[in-house]
PDB file of C-alpha atoms in Angstrom:
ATOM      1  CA  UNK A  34      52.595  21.741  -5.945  1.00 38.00           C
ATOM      2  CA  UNK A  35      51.607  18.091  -6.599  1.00 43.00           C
ATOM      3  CA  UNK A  36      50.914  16.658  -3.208  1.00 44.00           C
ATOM      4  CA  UNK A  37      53.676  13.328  -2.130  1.00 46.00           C
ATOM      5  CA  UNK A  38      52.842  10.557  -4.362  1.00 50.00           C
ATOM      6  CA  UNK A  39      50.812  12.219  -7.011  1.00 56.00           C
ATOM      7  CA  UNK A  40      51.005  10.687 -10.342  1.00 65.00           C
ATOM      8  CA  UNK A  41      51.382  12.857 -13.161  1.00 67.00           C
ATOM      9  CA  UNK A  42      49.666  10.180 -15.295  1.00 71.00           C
ATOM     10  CA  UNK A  43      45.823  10.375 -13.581  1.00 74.00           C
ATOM     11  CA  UNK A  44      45.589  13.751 -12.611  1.00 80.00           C
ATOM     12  CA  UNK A  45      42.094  14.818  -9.894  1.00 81.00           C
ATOM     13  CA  UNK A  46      39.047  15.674 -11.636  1.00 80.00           C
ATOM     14  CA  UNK A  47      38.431  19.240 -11.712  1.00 76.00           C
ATOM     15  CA  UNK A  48      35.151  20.981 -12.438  1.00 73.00           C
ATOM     16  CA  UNK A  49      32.019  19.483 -13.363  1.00 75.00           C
ATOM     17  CA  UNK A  50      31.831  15.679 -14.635  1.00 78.00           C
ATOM     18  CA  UNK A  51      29.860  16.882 -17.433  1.00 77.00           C
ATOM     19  CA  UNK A  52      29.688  14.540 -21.078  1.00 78.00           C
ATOM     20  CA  UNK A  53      32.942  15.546 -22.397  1.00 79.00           C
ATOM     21  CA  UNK A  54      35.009  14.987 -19.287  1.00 81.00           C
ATOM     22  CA  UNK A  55      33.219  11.534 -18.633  1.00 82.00           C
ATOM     23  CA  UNK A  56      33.652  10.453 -22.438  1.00 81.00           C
ATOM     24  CA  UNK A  57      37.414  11.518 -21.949  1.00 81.00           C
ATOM     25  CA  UNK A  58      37.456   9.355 -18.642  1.00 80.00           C
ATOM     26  CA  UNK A  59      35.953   6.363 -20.661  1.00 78.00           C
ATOM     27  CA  UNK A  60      32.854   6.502 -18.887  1.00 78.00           C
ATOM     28  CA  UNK A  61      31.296   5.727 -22.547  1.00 78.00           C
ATOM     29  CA  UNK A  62      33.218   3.442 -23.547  1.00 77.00           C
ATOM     30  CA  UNK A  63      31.171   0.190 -25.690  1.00 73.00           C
ATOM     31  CA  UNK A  64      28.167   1.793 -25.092  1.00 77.00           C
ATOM     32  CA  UNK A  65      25.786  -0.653 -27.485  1.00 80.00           C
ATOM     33  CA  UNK A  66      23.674   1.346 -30.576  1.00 83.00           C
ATOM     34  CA  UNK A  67      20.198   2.530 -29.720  1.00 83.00           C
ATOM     35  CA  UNK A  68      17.595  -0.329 -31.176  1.00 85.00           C
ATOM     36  CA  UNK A  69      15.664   0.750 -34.517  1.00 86.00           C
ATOM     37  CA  UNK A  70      12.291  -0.005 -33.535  1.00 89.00           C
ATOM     38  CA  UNK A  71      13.154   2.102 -29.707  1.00 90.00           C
ATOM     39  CA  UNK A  72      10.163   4.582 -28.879  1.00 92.00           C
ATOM     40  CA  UNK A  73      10.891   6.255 -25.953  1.00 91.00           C
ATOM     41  CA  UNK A  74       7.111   6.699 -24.689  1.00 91.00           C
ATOM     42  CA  UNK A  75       6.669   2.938 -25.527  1.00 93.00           C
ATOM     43  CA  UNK A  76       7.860  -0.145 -23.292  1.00 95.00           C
ATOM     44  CA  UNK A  77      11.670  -0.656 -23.247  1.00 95.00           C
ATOM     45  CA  UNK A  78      13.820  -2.112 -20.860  1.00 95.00           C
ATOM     46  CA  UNK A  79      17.401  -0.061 -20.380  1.00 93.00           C
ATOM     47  CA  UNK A  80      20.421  -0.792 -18.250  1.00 93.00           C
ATOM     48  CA  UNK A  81      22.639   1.702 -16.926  1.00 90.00           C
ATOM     49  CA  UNK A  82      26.514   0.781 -15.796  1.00 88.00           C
ATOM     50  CA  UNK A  83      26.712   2.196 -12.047  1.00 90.00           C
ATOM     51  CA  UNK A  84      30.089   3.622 -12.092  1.00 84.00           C
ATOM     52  CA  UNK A  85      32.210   5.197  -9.204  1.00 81.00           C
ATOM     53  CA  UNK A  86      34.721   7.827  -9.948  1.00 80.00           C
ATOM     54  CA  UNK A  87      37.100   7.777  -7.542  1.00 77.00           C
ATOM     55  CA  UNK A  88      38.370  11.693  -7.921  1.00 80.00           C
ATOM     56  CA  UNK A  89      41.198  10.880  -9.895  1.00 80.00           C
ATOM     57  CA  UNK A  90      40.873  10.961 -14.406  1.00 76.00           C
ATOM     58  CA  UNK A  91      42.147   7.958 -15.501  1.00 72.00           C
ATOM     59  CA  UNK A  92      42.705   5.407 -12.877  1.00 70.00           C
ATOM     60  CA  UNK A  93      41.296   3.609  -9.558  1.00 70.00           C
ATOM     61  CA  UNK A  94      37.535   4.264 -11.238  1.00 78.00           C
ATOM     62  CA  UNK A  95      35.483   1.245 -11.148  1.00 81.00           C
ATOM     63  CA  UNK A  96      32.419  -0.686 -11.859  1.00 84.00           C
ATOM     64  CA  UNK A  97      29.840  -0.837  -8.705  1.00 89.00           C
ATOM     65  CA  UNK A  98      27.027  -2.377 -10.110  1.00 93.00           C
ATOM     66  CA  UNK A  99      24.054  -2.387 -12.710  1.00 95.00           C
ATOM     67  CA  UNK A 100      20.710  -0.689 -12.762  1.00 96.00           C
ATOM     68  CA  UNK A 101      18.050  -2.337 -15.171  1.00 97.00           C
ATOM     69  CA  UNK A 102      15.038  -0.244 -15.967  1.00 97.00           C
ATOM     70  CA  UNK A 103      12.075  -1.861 -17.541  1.00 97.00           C
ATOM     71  CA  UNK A 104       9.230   0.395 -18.834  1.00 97.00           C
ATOM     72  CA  UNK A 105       5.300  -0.682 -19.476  1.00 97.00           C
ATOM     73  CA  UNK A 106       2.776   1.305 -20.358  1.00 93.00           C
ATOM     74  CA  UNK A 107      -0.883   0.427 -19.666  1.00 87.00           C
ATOM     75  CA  UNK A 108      -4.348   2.578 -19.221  1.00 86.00           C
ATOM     76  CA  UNK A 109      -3.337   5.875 -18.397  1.00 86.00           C
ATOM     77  CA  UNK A 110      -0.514   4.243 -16.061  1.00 95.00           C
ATOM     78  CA  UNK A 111       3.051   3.567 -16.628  1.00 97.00           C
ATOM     79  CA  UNK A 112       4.479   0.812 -14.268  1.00 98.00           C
ATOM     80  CA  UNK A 113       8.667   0.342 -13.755  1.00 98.00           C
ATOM     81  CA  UNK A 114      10.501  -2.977 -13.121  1.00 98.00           C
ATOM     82  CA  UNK A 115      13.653  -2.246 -10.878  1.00 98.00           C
ATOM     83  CA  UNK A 116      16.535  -4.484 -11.014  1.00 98.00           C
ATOM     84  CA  UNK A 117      20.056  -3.013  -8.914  1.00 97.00           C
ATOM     85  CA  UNK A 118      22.619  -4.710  -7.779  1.00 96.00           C
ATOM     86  CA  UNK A 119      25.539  -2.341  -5.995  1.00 94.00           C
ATOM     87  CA  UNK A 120      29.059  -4.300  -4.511  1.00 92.00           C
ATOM     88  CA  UNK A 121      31.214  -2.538  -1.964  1.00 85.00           C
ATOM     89  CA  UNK A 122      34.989  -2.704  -2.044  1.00 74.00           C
ATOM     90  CA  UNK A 123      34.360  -6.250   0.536  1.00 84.00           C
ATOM     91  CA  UNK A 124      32.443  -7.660  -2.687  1.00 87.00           C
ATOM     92  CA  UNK A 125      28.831  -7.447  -0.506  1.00 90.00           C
ATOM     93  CA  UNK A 126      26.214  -7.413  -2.489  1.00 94.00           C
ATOM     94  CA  UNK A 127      23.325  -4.938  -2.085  1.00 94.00           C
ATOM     95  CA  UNK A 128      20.133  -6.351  -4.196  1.00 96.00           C
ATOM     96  CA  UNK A 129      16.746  -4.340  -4.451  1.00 97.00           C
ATOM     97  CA  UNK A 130      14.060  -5.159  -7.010  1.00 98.00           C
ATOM     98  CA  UNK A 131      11.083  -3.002  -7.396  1.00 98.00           C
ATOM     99  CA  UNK A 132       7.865  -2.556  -9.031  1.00 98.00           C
ATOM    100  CA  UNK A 133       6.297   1.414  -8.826  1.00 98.00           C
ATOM    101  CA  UNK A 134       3.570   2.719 -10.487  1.00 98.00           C
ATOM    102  CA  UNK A 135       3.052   5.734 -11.713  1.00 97.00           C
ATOM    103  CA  UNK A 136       0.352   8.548 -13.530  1.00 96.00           C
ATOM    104  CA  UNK A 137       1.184   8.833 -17.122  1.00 95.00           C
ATOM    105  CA  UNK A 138       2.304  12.296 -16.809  1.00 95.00           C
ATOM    106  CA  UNK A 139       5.161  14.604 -17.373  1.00 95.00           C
ATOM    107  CA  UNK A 140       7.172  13.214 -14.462  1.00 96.00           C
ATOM    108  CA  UNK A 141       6.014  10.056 -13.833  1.00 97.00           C
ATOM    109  CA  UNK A 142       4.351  11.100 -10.325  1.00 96.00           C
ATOM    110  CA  UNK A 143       4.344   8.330  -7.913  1.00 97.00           C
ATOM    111  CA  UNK A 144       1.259   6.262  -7.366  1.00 97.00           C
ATOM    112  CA  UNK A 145       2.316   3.262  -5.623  1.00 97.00           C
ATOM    113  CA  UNK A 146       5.406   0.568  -5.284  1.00 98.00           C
ATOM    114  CA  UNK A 147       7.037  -2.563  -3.526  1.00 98.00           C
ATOM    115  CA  UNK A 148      10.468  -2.708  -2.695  1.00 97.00           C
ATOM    116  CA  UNK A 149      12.517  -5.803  -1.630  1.00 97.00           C
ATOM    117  CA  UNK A 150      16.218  -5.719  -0.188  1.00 96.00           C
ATOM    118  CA  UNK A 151      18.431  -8.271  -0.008  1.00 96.00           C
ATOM    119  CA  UNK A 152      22.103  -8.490   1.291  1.00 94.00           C
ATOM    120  CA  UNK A 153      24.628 -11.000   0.700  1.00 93.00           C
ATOM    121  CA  UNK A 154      28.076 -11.414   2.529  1.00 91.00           C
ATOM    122  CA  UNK A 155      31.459 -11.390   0.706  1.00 87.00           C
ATOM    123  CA  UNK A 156      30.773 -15.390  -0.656  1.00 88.00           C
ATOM    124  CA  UNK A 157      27.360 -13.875  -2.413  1.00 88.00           C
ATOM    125  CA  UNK A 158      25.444 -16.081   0.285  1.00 91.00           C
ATOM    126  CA  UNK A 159      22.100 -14.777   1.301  1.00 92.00           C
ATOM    127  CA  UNK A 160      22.119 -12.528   4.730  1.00 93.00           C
ATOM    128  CA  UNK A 161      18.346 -13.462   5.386  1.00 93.00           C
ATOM    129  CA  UNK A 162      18.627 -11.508   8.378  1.00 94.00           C
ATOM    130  CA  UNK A 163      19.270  -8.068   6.599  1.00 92.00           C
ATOM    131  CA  UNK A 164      16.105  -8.869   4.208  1.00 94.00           C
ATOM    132  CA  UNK A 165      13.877  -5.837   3.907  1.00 94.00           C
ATOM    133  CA  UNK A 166      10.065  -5.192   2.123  1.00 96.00           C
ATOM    134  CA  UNK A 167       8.379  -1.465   1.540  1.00 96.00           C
ATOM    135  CA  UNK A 168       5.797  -0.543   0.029  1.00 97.00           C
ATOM    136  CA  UNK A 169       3.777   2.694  -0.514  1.00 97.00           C
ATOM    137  CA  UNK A 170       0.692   4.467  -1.914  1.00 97.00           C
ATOM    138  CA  UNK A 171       0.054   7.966  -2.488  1.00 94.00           C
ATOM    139  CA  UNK A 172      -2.809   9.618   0.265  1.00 89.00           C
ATOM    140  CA  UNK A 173      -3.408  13.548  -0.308  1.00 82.00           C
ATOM    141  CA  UNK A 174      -0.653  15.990   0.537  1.00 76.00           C
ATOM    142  CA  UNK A 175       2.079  12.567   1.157  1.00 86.00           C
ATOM    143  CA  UNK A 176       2.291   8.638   1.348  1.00 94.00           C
ATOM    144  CA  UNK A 177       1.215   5.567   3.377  1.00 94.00           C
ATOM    145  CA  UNK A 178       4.254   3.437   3.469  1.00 95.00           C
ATOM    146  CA  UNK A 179       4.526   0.025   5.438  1.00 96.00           C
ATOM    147  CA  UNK A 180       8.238  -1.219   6.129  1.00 93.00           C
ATOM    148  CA  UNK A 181       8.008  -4.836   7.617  1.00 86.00           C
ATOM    149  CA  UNK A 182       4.258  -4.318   8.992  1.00 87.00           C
ATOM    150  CA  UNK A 183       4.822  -0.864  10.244  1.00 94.00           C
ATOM    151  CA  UNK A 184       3.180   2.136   8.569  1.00 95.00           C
ATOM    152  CA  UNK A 185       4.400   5.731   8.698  1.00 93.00           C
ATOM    153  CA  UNK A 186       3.633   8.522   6.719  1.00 93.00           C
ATOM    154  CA  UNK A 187       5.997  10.302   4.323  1.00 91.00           C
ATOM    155  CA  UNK A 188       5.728  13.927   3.816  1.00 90.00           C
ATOM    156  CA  UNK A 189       6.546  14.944   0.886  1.00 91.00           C
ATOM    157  CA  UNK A 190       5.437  18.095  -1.193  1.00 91.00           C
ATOM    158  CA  UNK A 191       3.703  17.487  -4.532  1.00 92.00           C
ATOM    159  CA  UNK A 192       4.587  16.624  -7.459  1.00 94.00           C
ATOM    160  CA  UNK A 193       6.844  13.490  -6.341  1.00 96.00           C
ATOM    161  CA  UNK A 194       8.416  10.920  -8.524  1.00 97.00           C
ATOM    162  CA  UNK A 195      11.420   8.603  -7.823  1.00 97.00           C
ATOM    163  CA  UNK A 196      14.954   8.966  -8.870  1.00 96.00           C
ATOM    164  CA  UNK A 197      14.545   5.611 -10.768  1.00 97.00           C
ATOM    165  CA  UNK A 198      12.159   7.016 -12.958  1.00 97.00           C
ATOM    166  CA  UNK A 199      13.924   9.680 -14.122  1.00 95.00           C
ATOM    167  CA  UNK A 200      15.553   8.817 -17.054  1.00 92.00           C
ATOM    168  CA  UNK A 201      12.147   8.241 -18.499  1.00 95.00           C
ATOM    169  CA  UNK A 202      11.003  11.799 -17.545  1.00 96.00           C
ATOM    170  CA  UNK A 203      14.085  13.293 -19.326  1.00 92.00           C
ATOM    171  CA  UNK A 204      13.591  11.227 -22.231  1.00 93.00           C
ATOM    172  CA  UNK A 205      10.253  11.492 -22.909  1.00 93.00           C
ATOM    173  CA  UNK A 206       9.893  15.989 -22.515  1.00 91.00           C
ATOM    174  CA  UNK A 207      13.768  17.137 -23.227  1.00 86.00           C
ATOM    175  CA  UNK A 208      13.870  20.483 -21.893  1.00 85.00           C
ATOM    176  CA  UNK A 209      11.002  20.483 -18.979  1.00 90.00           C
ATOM    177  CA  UNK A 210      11.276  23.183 -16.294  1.00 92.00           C
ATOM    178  CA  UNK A 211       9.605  21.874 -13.871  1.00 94.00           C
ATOM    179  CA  UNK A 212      10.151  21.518  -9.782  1.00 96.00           C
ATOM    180  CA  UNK A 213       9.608  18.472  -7.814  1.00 96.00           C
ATOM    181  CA  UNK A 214      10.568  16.209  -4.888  1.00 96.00           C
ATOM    182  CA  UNK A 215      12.146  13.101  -5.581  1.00 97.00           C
ATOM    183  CA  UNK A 216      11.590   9.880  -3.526  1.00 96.00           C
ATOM    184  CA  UNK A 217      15.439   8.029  -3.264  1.00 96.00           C
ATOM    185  CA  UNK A 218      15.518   4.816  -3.356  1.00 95.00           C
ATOM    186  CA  UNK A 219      11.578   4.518  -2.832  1.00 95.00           C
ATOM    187  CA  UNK A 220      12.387   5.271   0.820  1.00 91.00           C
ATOM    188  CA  UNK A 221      14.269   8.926   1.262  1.00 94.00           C
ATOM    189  CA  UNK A 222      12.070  11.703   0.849  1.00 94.00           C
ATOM    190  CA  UNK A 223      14.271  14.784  -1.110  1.00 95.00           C
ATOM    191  CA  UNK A 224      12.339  17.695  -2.226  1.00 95.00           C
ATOM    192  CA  UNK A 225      13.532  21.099  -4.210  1.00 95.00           C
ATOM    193  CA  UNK A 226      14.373  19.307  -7.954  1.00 95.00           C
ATOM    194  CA  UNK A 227      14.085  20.742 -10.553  1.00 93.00           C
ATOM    195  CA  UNK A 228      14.553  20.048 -14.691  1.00 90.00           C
ATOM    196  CA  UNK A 229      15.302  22.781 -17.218  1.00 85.00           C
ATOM    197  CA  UNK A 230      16.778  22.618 -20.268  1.00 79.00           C
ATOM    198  CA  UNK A 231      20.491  24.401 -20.025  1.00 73.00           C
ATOM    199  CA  UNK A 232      21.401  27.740 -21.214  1.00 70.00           C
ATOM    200  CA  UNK A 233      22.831  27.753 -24.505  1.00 66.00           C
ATOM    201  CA  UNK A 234      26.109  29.264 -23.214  1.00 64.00           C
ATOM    202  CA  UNK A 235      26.494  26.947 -20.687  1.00 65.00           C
ATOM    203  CA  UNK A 236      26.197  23.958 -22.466  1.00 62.00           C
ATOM    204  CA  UNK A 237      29.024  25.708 -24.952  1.00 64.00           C
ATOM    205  CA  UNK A 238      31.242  25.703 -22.365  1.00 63.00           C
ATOM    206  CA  UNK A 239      30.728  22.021 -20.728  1.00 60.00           C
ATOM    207  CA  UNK A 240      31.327  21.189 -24.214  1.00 58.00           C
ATOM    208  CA  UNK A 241      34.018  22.871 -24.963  1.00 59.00           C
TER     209      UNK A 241
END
């Protein structure tokens, strides 16, 4: 039975939020036309809609921000220009902006980066006081990274790229099997990833 106050009209999500259910949720909706001249192993700058779903189909799913991606390739290196901005429910602002770089190589394997954070309150002033800079470079077997003049040393199992690189990976070798640890937000070390491309019969039925 529907639990008290259900509404018939937005009923939960159930399953996986696979293409089909998102493009039925509007997730999609005025997405702009791929460029002509795009190249996806050239430079291109992309941004992606952050979305929340809130468990529900149709309503109380929102906007929380804006990811802009910024690709450049140069001498056996490509580099990434971070722009995010996520707002909470109080309208607080959470702003990082980073530049990594990275081997030119199927996943984009971490070389080095800089990170700033910034916060602002619920009037988009500055919180100075919540201001944050990382950065990192690869050593063997992990990474050197220095958080407001204190270094520490992340372990994390090779290969290792960072969740904001992704998209490029995907894009640029559809269908890669490969295993990895992924670096979250440039400061969360989370390994046992992996890409594949997915079994015919399963994509038949997510898009069914």
């Amino acid at each position: 039975m529907p639990h008290k106050g259900a509404d018939p009209d937005d009923p939960p999500v159930s399953g996986l939020l696979c293409p089909r259910v998102l493009a039925e949720m509007g997730a999609f909706d005025a997405f702009p036309p791929v460029p002509g001249d795009y190249q996806v192993d050239g430079d291109w700058t992309q941004t992606y809609r952050i979305w929340g779903n809130s468990g529900r189909f149709r309503f109380q799913n929102k906007d929380m921000g804006c990811l802009t991606v910024r690709r450049v390739r140069s001498a056996g290196r490509i580099e990434f220009f971070v722009d995010r901005v996520l707002v909470n429910a109080d309208g607080i602002e959470h702003i990082s902006k980073a530049h990594i770089e990275c081997r030119d190589d199927e996943l984009a394997t971490l070389l080095r980066w800089k990170l700033e954070v910034q916060f602002t309150d619920s009037s988009r002033c500055p919180r100075p006081e919540l201001a944050m800079t990382l950065e990192g470079e690869a050593q063997e077997g992990g990474y050197l990274e220095t958080c407001q003049g204190a270094q520490h040393r992340l372990e994390a199992p090779p290969p290792c790229t960072a969740d904001w690189c992704l998209a490029d990976v995907v894009q640029r070798n559809p269908g890669l099997d490969a295993s990895f640890t992924v670096l979250e937000d440039l400061s969360k070390v989370k390994p046992g990833h992996r890409t594949a491309r997915l079994r015919a019969d399963l994509a038949e039925k997510l898009a069914a």
